[in-house]
Coordinates of C-alpha atoms in Angstrom, one line a residue:
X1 CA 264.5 23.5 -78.8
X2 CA 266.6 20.5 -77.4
X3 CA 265.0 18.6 -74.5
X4 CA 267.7 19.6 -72.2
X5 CA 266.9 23.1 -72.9
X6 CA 263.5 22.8 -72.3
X7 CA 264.0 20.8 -69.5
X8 CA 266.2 23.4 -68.1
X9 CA 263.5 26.1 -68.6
X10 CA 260.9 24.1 -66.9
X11 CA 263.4 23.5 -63.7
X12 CA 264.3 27.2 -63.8
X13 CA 260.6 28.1 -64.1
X14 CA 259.8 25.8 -60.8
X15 CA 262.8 27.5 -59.0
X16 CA 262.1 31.2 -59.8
X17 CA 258.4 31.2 -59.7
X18 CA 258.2 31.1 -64.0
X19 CA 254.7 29.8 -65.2
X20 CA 253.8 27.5 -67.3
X21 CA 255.2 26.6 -70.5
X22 CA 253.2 25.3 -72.9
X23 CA 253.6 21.8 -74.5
X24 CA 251.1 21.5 -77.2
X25 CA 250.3 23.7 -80.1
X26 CA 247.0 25.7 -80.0
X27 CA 246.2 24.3 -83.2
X28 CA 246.7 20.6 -82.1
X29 CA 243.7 21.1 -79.0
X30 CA 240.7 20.0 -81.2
X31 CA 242.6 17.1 -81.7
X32 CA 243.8 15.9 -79.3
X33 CA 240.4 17.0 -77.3
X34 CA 239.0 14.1 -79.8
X35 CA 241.4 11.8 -79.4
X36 CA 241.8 12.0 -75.5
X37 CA 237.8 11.5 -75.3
X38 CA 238.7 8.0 -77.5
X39 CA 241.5 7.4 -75.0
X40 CA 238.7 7.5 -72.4
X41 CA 236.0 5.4 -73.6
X42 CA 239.1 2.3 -74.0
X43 CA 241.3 2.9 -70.7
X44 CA 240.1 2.2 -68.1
X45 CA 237.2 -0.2 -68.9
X46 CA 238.7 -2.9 -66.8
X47 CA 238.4 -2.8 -63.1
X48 CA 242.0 -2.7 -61.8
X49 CA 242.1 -4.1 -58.0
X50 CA 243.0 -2.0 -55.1
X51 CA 246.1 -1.9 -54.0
X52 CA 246.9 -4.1 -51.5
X53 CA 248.7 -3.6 -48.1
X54 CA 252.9 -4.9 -48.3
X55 CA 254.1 -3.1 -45.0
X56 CA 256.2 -5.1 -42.3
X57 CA 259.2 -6.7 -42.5
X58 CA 260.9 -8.8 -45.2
X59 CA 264.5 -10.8 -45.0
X60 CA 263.5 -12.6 -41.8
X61 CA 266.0 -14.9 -42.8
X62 CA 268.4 -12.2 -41.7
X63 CA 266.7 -11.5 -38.0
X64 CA 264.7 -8.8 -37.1
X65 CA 267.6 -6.6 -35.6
X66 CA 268.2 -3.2 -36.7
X67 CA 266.0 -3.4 -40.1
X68 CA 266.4 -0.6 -43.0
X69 CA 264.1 1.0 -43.3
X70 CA 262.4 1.8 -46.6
X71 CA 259.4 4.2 -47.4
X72 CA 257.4 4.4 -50.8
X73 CA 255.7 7.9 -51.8
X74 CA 253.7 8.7 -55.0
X75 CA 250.6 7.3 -57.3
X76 CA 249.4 4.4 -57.8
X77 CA 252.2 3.1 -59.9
X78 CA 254.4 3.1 -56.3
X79 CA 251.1 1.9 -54.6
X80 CA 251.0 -1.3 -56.6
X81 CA 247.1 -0.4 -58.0
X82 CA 246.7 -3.6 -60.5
X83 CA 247.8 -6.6 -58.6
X84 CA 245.6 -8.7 -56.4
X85 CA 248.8 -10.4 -54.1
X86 CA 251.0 -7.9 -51.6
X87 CA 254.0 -9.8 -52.8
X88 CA 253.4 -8.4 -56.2
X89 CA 253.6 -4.8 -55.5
X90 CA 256.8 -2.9 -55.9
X91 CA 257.1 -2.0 -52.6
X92 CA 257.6 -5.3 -51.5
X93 CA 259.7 -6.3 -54.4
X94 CA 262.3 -3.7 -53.8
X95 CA 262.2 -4.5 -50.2
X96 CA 262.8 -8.6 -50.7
X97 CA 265.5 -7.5 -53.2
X98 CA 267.2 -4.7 -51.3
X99 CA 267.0 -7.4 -47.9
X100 CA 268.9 -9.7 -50.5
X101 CA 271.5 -7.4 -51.6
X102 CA 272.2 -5.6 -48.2
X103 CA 271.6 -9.2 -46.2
X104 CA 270.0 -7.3 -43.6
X105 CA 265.9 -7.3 -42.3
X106 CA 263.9 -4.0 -44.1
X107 CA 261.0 -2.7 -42.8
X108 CA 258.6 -1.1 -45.4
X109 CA 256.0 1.4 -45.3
X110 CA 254.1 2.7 -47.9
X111 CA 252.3 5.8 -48.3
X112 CA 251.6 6.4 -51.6
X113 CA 247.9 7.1 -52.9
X114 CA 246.4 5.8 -56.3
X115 CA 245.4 8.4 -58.4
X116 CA 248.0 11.2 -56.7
X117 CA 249.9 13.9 -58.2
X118 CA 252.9 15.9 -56.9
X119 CA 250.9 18.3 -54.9
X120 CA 250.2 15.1 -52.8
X121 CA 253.7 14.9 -51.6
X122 CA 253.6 17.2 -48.9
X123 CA 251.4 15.0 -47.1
X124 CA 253.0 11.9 -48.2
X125 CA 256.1 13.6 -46.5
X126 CA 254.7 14.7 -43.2
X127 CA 252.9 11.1 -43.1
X128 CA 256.7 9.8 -43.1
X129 CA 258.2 12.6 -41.0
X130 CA 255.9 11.9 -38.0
X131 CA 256.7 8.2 -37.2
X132 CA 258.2 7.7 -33.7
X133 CA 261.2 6.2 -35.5
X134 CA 262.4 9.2 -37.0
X135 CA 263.2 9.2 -40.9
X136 CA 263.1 6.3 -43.3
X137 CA 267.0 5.0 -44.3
X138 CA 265.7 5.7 -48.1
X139 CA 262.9 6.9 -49.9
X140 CA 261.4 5.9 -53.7
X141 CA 258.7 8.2 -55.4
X142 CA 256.7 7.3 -58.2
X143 CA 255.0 10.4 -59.6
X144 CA 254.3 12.5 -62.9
X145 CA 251.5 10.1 -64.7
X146 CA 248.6 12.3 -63.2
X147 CA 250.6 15.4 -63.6
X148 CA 250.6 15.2 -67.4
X149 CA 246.7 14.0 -67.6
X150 CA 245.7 16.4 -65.5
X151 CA 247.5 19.0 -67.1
X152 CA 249.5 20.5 -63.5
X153 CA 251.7 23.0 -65.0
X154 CA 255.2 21.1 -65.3
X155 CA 257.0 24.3 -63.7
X156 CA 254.2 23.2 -60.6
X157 CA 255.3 19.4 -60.7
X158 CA 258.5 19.8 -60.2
X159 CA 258.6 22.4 -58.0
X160 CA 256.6 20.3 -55.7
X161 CA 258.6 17.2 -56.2
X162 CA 261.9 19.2 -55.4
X163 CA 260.3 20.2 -52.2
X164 CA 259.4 16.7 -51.3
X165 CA 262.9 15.8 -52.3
X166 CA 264.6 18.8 -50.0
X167 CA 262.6 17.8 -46.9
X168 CA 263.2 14.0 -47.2
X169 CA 267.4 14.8 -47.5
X170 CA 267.3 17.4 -45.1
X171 CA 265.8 15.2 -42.6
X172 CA 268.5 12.5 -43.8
X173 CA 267.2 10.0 -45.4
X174 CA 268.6 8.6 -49.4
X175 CA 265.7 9.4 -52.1
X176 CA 265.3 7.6 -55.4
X177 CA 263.1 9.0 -57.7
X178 CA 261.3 7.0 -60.9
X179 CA 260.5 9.8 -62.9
X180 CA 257.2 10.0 -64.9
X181 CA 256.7 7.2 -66.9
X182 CA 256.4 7.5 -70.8
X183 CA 252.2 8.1 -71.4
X184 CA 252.8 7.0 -75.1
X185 CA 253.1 3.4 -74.4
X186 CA 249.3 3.2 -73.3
X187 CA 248.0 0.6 -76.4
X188 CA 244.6 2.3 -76.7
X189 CA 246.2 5.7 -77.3
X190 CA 246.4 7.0 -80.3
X191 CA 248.1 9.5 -82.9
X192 CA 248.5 12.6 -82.2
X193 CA 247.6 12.1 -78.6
X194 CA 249.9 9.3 -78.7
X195 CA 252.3 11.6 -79.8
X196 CA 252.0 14.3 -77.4
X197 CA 251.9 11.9 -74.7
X198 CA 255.3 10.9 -75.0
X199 CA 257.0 14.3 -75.7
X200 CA 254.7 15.7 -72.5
X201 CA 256.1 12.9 -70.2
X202 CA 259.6 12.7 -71.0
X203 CA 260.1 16.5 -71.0
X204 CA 258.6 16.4 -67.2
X205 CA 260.6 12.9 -66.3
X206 CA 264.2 15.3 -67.1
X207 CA 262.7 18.3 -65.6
X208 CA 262.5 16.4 -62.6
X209 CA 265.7 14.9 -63.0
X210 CA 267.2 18.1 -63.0
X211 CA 265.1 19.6 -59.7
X212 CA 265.8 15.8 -58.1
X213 CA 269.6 15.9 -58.4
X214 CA 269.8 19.2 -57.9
X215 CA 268.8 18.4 -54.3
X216 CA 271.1 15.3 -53.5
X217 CA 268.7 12.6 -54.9
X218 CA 268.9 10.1 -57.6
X219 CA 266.7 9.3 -60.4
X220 CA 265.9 5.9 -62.7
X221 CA 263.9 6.6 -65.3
X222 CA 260.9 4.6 -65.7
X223 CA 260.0 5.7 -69.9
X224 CA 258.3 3.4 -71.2
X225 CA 257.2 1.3 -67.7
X226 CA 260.9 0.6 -67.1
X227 CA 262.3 -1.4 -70.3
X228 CA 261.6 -2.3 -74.1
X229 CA 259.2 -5.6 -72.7
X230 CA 256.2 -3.0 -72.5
X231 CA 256.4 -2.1 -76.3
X232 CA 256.7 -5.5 -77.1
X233 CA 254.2 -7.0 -75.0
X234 CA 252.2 -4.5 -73.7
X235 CA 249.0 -6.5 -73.6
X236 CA 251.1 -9.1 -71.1
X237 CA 252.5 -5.9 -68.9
X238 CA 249.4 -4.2 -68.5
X239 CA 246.7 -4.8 -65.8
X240 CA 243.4 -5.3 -66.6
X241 CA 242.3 -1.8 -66.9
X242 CA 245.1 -1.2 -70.3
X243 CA 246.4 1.2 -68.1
X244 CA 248.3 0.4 -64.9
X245 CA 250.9 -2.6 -65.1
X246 CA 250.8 -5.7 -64.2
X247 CA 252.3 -8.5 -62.1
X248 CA 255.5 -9.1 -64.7
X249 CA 255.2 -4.7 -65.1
X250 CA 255.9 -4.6 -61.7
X251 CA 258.2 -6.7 -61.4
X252 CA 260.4 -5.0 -64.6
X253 CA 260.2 -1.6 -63.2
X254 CA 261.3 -3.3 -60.1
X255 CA 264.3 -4.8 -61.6
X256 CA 265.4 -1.2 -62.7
X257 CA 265.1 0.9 -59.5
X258 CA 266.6 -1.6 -57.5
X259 CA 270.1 -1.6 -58.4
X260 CA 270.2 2.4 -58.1
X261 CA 268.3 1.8 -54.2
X262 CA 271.0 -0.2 -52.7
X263 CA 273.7 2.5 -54.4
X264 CA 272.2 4.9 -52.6
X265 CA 272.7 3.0 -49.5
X266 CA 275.9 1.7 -50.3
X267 CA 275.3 -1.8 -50.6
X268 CA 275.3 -2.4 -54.7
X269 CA 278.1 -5.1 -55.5
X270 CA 278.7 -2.6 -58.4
X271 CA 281.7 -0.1 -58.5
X272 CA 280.2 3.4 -59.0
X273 CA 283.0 4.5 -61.4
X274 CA 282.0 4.7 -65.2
X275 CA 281.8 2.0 -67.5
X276 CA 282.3 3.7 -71.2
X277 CA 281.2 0.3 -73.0
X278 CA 277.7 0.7 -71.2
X279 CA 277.8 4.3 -72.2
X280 CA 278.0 5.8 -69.5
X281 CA 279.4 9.1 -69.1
X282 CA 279.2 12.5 -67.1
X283 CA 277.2 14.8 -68.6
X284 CA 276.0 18.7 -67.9
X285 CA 273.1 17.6 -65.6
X286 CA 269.8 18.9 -67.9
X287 CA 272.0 17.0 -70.9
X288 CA 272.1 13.8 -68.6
X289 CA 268.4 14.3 -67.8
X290 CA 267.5 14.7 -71.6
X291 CA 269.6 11.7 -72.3
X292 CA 267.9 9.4 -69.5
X293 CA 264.4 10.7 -70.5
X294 CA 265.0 8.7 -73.7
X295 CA 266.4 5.2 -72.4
X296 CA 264.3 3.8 -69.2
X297 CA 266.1 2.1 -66.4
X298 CA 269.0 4.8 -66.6
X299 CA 269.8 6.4 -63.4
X300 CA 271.3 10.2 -63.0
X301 CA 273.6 10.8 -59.9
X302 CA 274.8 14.1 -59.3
X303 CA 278.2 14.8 -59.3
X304 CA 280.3 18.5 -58.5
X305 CA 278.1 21.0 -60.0
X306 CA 276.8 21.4 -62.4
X307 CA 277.9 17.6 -63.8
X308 CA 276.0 14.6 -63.6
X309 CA 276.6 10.5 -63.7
X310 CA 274.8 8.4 -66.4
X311 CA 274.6 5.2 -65.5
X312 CA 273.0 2.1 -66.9
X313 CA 273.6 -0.6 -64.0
X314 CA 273.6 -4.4 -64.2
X315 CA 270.1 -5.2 -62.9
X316 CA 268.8 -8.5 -60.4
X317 CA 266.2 -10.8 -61.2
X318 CA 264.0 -9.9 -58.5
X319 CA 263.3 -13.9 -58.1
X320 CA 266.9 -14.5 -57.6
X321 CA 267.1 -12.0 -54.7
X322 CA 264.1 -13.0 -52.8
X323 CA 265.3 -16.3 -52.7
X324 CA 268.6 -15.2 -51.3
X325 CA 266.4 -13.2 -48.7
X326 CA 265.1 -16.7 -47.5
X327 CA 261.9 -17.6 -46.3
X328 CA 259.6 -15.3 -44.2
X329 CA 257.4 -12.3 -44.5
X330 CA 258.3 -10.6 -48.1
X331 CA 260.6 -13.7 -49.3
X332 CA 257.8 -14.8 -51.8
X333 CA 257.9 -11.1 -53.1
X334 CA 259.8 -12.1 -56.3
X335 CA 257.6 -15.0 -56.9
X336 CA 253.5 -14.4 -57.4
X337 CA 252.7 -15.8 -54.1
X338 CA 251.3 -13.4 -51.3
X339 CA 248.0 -13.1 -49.5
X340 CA 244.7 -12.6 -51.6
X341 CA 243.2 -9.4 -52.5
X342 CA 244.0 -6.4 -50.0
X343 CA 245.2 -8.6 -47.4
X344 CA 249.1 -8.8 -46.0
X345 CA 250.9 -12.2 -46.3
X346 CA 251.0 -13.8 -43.0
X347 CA 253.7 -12.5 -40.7
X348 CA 254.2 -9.5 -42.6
X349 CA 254.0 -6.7 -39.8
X350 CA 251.5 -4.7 -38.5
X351 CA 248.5 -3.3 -40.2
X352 CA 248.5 0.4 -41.8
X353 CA 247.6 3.0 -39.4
X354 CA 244.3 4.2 -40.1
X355 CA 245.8 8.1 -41.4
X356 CA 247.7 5.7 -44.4
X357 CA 246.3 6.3 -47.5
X358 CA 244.5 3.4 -49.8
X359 CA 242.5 4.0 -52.3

């Protein structure tokens, strides 16, 4: 069965109630039981730092007046979980570069929890829903990794993460989506789990495509950890731990969501017509989702039912654009400086409430 089908299926199954469809062969289980106990004994045996705090405001160098405001939900791939310096994280990376792009202040706030999977969105949601300020101007949610090694039902996932997704628009604010990130690339994994990493993670990452579009977001996907650097280097763009990126990670997948954030708001220098020669193209929307799946950094925009917009955008050093956002709090996010281990650069904003979640 194609991806898109399967895709489709699992979408359907989320929308209509459907249960879980299976993903690996019961003759496969002792296997992979053996080979994920492996996987267990090597990831994980370094001690990845907590994620540290990036709210406030960057782009000073634009004022203070009338800042965007941007919100980060999901795991502890949005959380930043593997870098010891705020600046480092990719919520302050995408909110230096979108400042840059959009030459206006952004506030950031970021609620995402390490170790989270979709059925933590609701909270993550209400947590947003409830400032005084009303809704953020655009959301980006990181989620799927725990999903697939927990084994939640796909069908679950992304019923969940539509849900999320349907609140957030209804309550009008943009939502980008970096779908689940391609398992296979983990270095001490190995055949079959290896394997049935990868097929497990890119079926959910164009399931929720689908369920994500379908409700007036956009998604990039993040494959394998947001571009072809990982496989080559994967002992440089993973943390300590082997498992959870880091800085220069972070700072890649950064690069890739951040041109399909400021589309969302409008502000890309980029026409949003199609550029053949880049192969882009509008597809039936589970065929764009099965195509994304296998190319990381390729956004999905939804276009009249039931067609979709494959797009493969120029991206921006993340350096370049903090510079152009000048000095102040979150200008030195493209750069490694920051504050030391779970504390804010200086000037960055206010401290986290005590309901936001760190772990």
């Amino acid at each position: 069965m194609s991806r898109a089908r399967v895709a489709r299926r699992i979408a359907a199954g989320a929308a209509y109630g459907g249960g879980s469809i299976g993903l690996i062969g019961v003759a496969a289980v002792g296997i992979v039981l053996a080979e994920a106990q492996l996987a267990k004994r090597t990831v994980g045996t370094g001690t990845a730092p907590l994620p540290p705090a990036a709210d406030g405001l960057y782009g000073r160098a634009f004022g203070a007046e009338d800042p965007l405001r941007l919100a980060l939900l999901g795991d502890s791939t949005a959380a930043g979980q593997g870098v010891r310096r705020a600046g480092q994280t990719p919520g302050a990376l995408l909110a230096s570069g979108l400042a840059a792009v959009a030459e206006r202040p952004v506030t950031l706030r970021n609620v995402a929890l390490s170790g989270a999977r979709s059925d933590d969105l609701e909270r993550q949601v209400s947590l947003l829903l409830a400032q005084p300020l009303g809704p953020p101007d655009v959301c980006v949610i990181m989620i799927g990794a725990n999903d697939v090694t927990h084994r939640t039902p796909a069908t679950e996932s992304v019923r969940l993460l539509a849900a999320a997704v349907r609140r957030l628009r209804t309550a009008g604010a943009e939502v980008v989506v970096g779908t689940c990130p391609d398992l296979g690339t983990i270095e001490p994994v190995y055949q079959p789990l290896r394997w049935l990493a990868r097929r497990a993670s890119r079926q959910l990452a164009a399931a929720q495509t689908i369920v994500v579009v379908e409700q007036g977001g956009r998604t990039v996907s993040l494959g394998d950890l947001l571009g072809p650097e990982f496989a080559a280097n994967p002992r440089e763009m993973f943390g300590v731990d082997l498992f959870h990126p880091s800085a220069e990670g972070y700072a890649t997948a950064a690069m890739a969501v951040l041109p399909t954030l400021c589309a969302s708001l409008g502000v890309w220098p980029e026409p949003d017509r199609l550029e053949p020669g880049r192969r882009e193209d509008m597809l039936p929307v589970a065929k764009a989702a099965a195509e994304a799946a296998k190319q990381a950094g390729t956004e999905v925009t939804g276009a009249r039912a039931p067609w979709a917009l494959l797009k493969h955008r120029r991206r921006r050093r993340l350096t370049e654009a903090a510079e152009a956002a000048g000095t102040g709090a979150g200008a030195e996010a493209g750069s490694a400086a920051g504050a030391d281990a779970g504390e804010a650069p200086e000037g960055r904003g206010e401290p986290l409430p005590q309901d936001s979640p760190r772990a």
